[in-house]
XYZ file of C-alpha atoms in Angstrom:
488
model
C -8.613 138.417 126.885
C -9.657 134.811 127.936
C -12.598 135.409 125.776
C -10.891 136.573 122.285
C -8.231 133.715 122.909
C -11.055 131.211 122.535
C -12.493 133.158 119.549
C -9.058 133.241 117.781
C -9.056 129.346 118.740
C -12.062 128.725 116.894
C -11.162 128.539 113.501
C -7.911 126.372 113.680
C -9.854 123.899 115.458
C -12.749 123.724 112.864
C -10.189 123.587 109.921
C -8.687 120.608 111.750
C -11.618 119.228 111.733
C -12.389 119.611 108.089
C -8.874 118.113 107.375
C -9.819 114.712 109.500
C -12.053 113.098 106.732
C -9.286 113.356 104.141
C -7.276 110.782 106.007
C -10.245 108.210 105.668
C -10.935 106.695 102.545
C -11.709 107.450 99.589
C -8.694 109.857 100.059
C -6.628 108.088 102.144
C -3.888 110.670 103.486
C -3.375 109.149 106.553
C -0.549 111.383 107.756
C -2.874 113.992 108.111
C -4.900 112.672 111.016
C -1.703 113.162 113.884
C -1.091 116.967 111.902
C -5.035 117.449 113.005
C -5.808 116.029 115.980
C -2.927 118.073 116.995
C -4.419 121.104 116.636
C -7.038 120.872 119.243
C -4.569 119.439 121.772
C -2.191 122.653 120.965
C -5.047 124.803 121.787
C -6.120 123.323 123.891
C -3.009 123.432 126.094
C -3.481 127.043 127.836
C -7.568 127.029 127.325
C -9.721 126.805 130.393
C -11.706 123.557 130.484
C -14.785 125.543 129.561
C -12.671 126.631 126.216
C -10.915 123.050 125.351
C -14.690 121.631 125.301
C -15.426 124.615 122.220
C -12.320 123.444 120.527
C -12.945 119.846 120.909
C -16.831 120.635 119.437
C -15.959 122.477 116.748
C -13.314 119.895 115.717
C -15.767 117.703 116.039
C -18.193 119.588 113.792
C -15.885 120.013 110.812
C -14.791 115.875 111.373
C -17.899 114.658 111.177
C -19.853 117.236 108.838
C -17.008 116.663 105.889
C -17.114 113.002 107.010
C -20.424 111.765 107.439
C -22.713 114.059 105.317
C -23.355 110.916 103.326
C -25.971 110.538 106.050
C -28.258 113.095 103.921
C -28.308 110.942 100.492
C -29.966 108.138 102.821
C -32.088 109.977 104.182
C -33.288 112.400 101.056
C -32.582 109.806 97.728
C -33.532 106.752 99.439
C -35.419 107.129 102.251
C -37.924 109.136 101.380
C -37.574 112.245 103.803
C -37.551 115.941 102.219
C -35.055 117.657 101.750
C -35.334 120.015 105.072
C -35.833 116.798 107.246
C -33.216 115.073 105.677
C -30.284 118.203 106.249
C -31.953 118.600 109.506
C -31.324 115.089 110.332
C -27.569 114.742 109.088
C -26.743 118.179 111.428
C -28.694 116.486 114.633
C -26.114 113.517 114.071
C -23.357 115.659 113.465
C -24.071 118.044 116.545
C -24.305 114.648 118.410
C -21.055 112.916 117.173
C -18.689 116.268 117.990
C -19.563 116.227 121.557
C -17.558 113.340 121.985
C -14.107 115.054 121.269
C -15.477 118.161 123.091
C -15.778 115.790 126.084
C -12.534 113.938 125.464
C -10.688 117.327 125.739
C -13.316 118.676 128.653
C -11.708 115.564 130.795
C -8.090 116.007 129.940
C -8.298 119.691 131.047
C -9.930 119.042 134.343
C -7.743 115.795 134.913
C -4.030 117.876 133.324
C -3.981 121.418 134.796
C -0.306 121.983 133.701
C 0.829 121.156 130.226
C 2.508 118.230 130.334
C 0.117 116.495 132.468
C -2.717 117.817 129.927
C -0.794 115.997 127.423
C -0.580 112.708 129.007
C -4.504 112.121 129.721
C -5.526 113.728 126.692
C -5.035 110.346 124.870
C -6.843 108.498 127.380
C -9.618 110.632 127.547
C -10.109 110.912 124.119
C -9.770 107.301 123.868
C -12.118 106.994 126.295
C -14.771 109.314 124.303
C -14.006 107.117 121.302
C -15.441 104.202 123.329
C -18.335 105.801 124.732
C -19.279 106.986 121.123
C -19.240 103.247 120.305
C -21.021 101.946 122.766
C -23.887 105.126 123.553
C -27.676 104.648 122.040
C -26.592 101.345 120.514
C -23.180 103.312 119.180
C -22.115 104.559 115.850
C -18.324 104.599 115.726
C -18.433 105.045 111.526
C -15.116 107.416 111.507
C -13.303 106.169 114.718
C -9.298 107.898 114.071
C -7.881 104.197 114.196
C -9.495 103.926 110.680
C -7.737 106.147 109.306
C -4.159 104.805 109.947
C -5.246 101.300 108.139
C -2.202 101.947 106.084
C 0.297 103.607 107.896
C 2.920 101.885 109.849
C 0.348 102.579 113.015
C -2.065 100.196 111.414
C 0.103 97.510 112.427
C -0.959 97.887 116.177
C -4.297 96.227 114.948
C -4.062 92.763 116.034
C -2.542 93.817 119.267
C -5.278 96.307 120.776
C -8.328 96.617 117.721
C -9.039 100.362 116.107
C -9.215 101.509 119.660
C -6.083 100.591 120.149
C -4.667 101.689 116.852
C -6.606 105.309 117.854
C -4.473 105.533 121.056
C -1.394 105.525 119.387
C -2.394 107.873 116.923
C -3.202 110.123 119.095
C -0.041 109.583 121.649
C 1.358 110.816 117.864
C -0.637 114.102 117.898
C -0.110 115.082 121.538
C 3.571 114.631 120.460
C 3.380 117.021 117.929
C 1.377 120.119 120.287
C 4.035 119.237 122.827
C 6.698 119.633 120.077
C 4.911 122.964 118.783
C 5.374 124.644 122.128
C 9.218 124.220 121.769
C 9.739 123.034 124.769
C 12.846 123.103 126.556
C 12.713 118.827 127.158
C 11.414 117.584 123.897
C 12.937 114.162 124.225
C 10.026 112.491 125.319
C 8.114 113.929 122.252
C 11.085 112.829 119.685
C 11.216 109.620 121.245
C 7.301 108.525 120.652
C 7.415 110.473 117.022
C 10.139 107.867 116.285
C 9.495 104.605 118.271
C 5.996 104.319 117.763
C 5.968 104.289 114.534
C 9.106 102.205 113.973
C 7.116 99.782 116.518
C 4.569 99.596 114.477
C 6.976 98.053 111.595
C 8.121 95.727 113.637
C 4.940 94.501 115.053
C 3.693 93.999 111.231
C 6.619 91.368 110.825
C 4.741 89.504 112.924
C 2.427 86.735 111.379
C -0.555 86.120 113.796
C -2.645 83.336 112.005
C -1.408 80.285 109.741
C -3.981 78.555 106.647
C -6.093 75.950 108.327
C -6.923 74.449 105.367
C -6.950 74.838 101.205
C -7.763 78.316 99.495
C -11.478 78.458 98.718
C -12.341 79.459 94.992
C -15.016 82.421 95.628
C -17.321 84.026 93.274
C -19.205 87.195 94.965
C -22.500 88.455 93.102
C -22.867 91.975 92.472
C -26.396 92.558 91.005
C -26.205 96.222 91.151
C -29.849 96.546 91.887
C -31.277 100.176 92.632
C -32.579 101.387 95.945
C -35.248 102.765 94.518
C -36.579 99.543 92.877
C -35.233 96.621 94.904
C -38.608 96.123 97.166
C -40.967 97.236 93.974
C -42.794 94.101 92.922
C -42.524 95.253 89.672
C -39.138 94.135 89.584
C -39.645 91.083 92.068
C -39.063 88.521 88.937
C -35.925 90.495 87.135
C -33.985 90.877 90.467
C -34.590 86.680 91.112
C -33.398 86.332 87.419
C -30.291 88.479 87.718
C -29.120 86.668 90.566
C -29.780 82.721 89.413
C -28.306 83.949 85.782
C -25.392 85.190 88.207
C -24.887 81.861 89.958
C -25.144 79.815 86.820
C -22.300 81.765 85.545
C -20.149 80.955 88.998
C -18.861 78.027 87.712
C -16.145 76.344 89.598
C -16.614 77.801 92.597
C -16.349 76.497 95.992
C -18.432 78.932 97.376
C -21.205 81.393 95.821
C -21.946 84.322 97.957
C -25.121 86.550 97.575
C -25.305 90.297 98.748
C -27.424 91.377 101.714
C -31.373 91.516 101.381
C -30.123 90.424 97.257
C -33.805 88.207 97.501
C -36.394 90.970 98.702
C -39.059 88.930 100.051
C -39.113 86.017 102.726
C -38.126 82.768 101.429
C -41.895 81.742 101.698
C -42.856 84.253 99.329
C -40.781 82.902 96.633
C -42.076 81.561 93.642
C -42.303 76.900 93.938
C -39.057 76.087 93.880
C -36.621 78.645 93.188
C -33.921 77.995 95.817
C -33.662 74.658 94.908
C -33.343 75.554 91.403
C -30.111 78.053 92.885
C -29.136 74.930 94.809
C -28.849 73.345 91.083
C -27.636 76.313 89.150
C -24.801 76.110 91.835
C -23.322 73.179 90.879
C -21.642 71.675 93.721
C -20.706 74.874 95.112
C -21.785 76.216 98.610
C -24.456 79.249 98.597
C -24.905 81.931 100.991
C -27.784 84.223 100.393
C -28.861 87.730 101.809
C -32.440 87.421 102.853
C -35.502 88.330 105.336
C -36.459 85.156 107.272
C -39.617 84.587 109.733
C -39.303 82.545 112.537
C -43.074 80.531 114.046
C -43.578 83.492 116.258
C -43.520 86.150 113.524
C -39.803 87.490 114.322
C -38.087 88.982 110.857
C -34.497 88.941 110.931
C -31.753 90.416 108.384
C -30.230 86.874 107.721
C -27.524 85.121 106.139
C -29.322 81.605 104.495
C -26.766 79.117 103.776
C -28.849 77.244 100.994
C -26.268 73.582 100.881
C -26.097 71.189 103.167
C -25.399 71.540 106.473
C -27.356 74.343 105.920
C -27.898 76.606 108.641
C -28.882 80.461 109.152
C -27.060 83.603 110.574
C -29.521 86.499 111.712
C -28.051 89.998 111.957
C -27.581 91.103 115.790
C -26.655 94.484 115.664
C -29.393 96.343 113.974
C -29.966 99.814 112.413
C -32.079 101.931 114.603
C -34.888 103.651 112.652
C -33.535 101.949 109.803
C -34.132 98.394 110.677
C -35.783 98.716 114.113
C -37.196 101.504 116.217
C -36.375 102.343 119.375
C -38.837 103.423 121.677
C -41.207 102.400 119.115
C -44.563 103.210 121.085
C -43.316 106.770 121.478
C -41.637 107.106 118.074
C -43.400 104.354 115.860
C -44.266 107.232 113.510
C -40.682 107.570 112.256
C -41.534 104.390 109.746
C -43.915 106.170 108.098
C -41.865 109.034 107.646
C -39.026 107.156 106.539
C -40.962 104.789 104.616
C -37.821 102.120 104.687
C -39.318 98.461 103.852
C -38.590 95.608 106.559
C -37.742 98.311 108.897
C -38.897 96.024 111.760
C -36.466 93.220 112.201
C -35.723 91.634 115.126
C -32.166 91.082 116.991
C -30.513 87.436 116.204
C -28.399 87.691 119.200
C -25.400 86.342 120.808
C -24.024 82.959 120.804
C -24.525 82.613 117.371
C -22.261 79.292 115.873
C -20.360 79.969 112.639
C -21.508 78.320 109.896
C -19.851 75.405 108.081
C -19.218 76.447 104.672
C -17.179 74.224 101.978
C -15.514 72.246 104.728
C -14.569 75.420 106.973
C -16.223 77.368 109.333
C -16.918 81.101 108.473
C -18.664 83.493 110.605
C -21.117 85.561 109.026
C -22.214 89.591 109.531
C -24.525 91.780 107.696
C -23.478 95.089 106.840
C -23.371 98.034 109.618
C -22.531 95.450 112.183
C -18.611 94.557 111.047
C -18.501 98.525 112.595
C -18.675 96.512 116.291
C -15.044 94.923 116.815
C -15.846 93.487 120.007
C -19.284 91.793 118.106
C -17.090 90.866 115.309
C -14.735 89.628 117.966
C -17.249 86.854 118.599
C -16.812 85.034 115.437
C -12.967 84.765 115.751
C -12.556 81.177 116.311
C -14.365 81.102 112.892
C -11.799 80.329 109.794
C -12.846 83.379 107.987
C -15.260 85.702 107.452
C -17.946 87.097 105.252
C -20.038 90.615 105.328
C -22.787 90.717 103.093
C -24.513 94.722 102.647
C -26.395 96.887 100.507
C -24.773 99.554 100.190
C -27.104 100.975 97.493
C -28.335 103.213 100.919
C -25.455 105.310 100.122
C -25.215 105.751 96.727
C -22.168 107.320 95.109
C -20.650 109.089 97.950
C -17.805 108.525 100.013
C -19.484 106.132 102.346
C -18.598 102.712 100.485
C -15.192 103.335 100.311
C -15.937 104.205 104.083
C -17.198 100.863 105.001
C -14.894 99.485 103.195
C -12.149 100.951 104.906
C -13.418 99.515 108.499
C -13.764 96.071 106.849
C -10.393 96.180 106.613
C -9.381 97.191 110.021
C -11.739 93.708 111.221
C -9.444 91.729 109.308
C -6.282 92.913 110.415
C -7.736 92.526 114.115
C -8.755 89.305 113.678
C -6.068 88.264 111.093
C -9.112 86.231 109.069
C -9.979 86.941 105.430
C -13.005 88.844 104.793
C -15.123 87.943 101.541
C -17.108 90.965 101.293
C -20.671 91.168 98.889
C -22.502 94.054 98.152
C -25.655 94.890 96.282
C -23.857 98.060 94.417
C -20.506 98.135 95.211
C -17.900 98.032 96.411
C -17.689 94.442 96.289
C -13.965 92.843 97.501
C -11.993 90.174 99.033
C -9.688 91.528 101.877
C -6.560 89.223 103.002
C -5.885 88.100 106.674
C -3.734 91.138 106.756
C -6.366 93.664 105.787
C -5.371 94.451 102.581
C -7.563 94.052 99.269
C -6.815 91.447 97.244
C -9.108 92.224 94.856
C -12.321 94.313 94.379
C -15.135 95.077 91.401
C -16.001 98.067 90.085
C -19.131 99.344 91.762
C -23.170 100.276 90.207
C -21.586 97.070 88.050
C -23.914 93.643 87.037
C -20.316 91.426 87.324
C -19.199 88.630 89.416
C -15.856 88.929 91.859
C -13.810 85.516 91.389
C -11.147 85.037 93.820
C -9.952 82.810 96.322
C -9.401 82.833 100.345
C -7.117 81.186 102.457
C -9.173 79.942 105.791
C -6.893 80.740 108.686
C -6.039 79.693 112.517
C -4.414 81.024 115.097
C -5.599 83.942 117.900
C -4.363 87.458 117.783
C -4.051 89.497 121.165
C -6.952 91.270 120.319
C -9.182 88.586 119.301
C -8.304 87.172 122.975
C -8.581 90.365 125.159
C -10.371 93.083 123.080
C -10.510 96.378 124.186
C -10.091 95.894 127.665
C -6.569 96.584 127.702
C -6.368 99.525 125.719
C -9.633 100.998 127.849
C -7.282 99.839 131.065
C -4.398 101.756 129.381
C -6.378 105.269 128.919
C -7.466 105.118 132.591
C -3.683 104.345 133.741
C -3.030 107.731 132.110
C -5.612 109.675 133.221
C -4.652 108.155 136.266
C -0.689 109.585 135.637
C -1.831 112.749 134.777
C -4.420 113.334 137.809
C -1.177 112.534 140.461
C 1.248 114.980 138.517
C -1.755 117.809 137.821
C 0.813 120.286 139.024
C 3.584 119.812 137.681
């Protein structure tokens, strides 16, 4: 009997899963997320803790297969892998990424034998999971559930406890709803959180956390739209440095001029005599920040951020890609570059302590393109007045990854209530308020310009203070809760 129950069980939980990606961008139905998470907790709720891991995996599998298959049109279009290798690849990540729920639910069974104790650590375990998945093998938290409530009155939590944060409300929301679903004879407690946290969550965004510091900047953000598959040919070396001067000589009256990540292919000393001081001229006046590979005298490469006006001064990416940008383990696994065949796929770390750059009479602290995924990285550039990520998204092509990373730009800014200037090679190219929300964006696999202006801002939210050390503290006073009332 135990054994058909967790057959039956099966196929809810992997259509809940499936249903989890639609609340992320591009689709945006955020009110879906609580209606699936649900649906493992609810079945969760009489399963053994053998059988709430299964339903936690195969949620898992239909989350992340229908939300990061993206992963294959890296791998296959543009980085050279065949097709087998390349599916093979995507479902090793996948498999990987769903035995996090699977061991967020494995925990709440084992800590909540009855019901309503199994509801009370199952959002601290999960939320626990969440952070592990962060922080594991250098982390990949690309579809964390906070994401996904970016617009929904549980969004607001942001500046008070990060994505993390955000996450554990959404899913007090869910385990609301199984309790709910089991009609209950005390459902109070349910009705209560399905109304106050929400409601809380529109009366937290009343709440301004940050004030301008200064004047609004006059931007202009260069999309060059240049093709994976040519941008490191030296066939196009000269047309790509063309694009982008012809780009900045058109940015006229701006304050600042920002280039996308990598946008120059080639270390600065491999540039033809002279061509970033003609930029510097073709500028104007205005402040440049350009996306390019720099060597330091020992032979480092680093994914940087070159600020080309004086003061001058450098950002280097710190949180790399592994086997994208770096190997790991590279004596064992050094082979993977050849397979892969990804250019500058050997960078080094820039590393902590990093000082924001002054930019235009501000101070704006720079990150390059999988690294705004890292709040408590990001976190280290708060003091900074605002903020600019620079990628190539050209990796992903036309799938639902940019609007993706897009999405989780979004969620930094309403954490750290700073405006994020975002530049990418292909799209999608925006300016995102202090509040998280787009002010403006380009069209992407587009040769244009984005014009716009920021407002540099002051002022420390909770999170930016404290990070997600309360909300972590939080999941273990639950699973703390639930361990003394097991029984009951």
């Amino acid at each position: 009997m135990t054994g058909l129950r967790g057959r039956v069980g099966a196929v809810p939980a992997l259509v809940a899963g499936g249903m989890m990606p639609l609340a992320f961008a591009p689709f945006n139905l955020w009110f879906l997320a609580p209606l699936a998470l649900a649906v493992p907790l609810r079945l969760a709720l009489a399963a053994t803790p053998r059988q709430a891991a299964l339903y936690g995996y195969l949620f898992g599998l239909g989350w992340f297969a229908g939300g990061v298959h993206w992963i294959y049109v890296s791998c296959h279009r543009y980085g050279n892998m065949d097709a087998p290798s390349a599916a093979l690849a995507t479902a090793v990540l996948v498999a990987y990424l769903a035995l996090f729920p699977a061991l967020g639910l494995l925990m709440a069974r084992r800590l909540g034998r009855s019901r309503a104790a199994f509801l009370l650590a199952a959002p601290g375990t999960f939320g626990l999971a969440e952070w592990l998945r962060g922080w594991l093998l250098t982390g990949f938290p690309w579809l964390a559930p906070g994401y996904s409530q970016i617009d929904s009155p549980l969004g607001a939590y942001a500046p008070l406890g990060g994505v993390a944060g955000v996450g554990l409300v959404l899913l007090a929301v869910a385990a609301a709803l199984a309790w709910l679903s089991t009609w209950p004879r005390r459902r109070w407690p349910a009705l209560a959180a399905l109304v106050l946290l929400p409601a809380g969550g529109v009366l937290v965004d009343r709440l301004d956390w940050s004030e301008p510091a200064g004047p609004a900047l006059e931007l202009a953000l260069l999309q060059g739209n240049v093709e994976q598959q040519i941008k490191w040919d030296p066939a196009h070396f000269e047309q790509t440095l063309a694009r982008y001067l012809e780009l900045t000589r058109a940015a006229d009256g701006a304050d600042v001029i920002i280039w996308p990540e990598n946008a120059i292919p080639a270390l600065p000393g491999q540039l033809p005599a002279g061509y970033l001081e003609t930029v510097r001229a073709a500028a104007a006046g205005a402040a440049v920040l350009v996306g390019i590979p720099t060597e330091d005298p020992d032979g480092r490469y680093y994914n940087a951020v070159l600020h080309l006006t004086p003061p001058g001064g450098e950002y280097r990416k710190r949180h790399l890609v592994p086997f994208g940008e770096y190997v790991p383990f590279k004596r064992q696994v050094g082979p993977v570059l050849d397979l892969l065949a990804v250019p500058m796929s050997d960078f080094s770390t820039g590393g902590a302590g990093q000082v924001p750059l002054q930019v235009a009479g501000s101070s704006v602290a720079a990150s390059v393109c999988y690294e705004i995924l890292f709040p408590r990285e990001m976190r280290a550039g708060a003091a900074a007045q605002w903020l600019v990520n620079v990628s190539n998204d050209a990796w992903f092509g036309d799938s639902i990854a940019p609007p993706q990373h897009l999405q989780i730009a979004r969620m930094r800014a309403r954490e750290l209530a700073r405006p994020i200037a975002r530049a990418t090679n292909t799209g999608i190219t925006a300016l995102i308020d202090a509040r998280g929300r787009v002010a403006t964006q380009v069209a992407p696999f587009s040769v244009t310009t984005l014009r716009g202006h920021i407002v540099p801002q002051r002022g420390l939210t909770p999170f930016a203070r404290y990070g997600e050390a309360p909300v972590i503290a939080l999941c273990l006073v639950l699973c703390g809760v639930a361990w003394r009332r097991r029984g009951s």
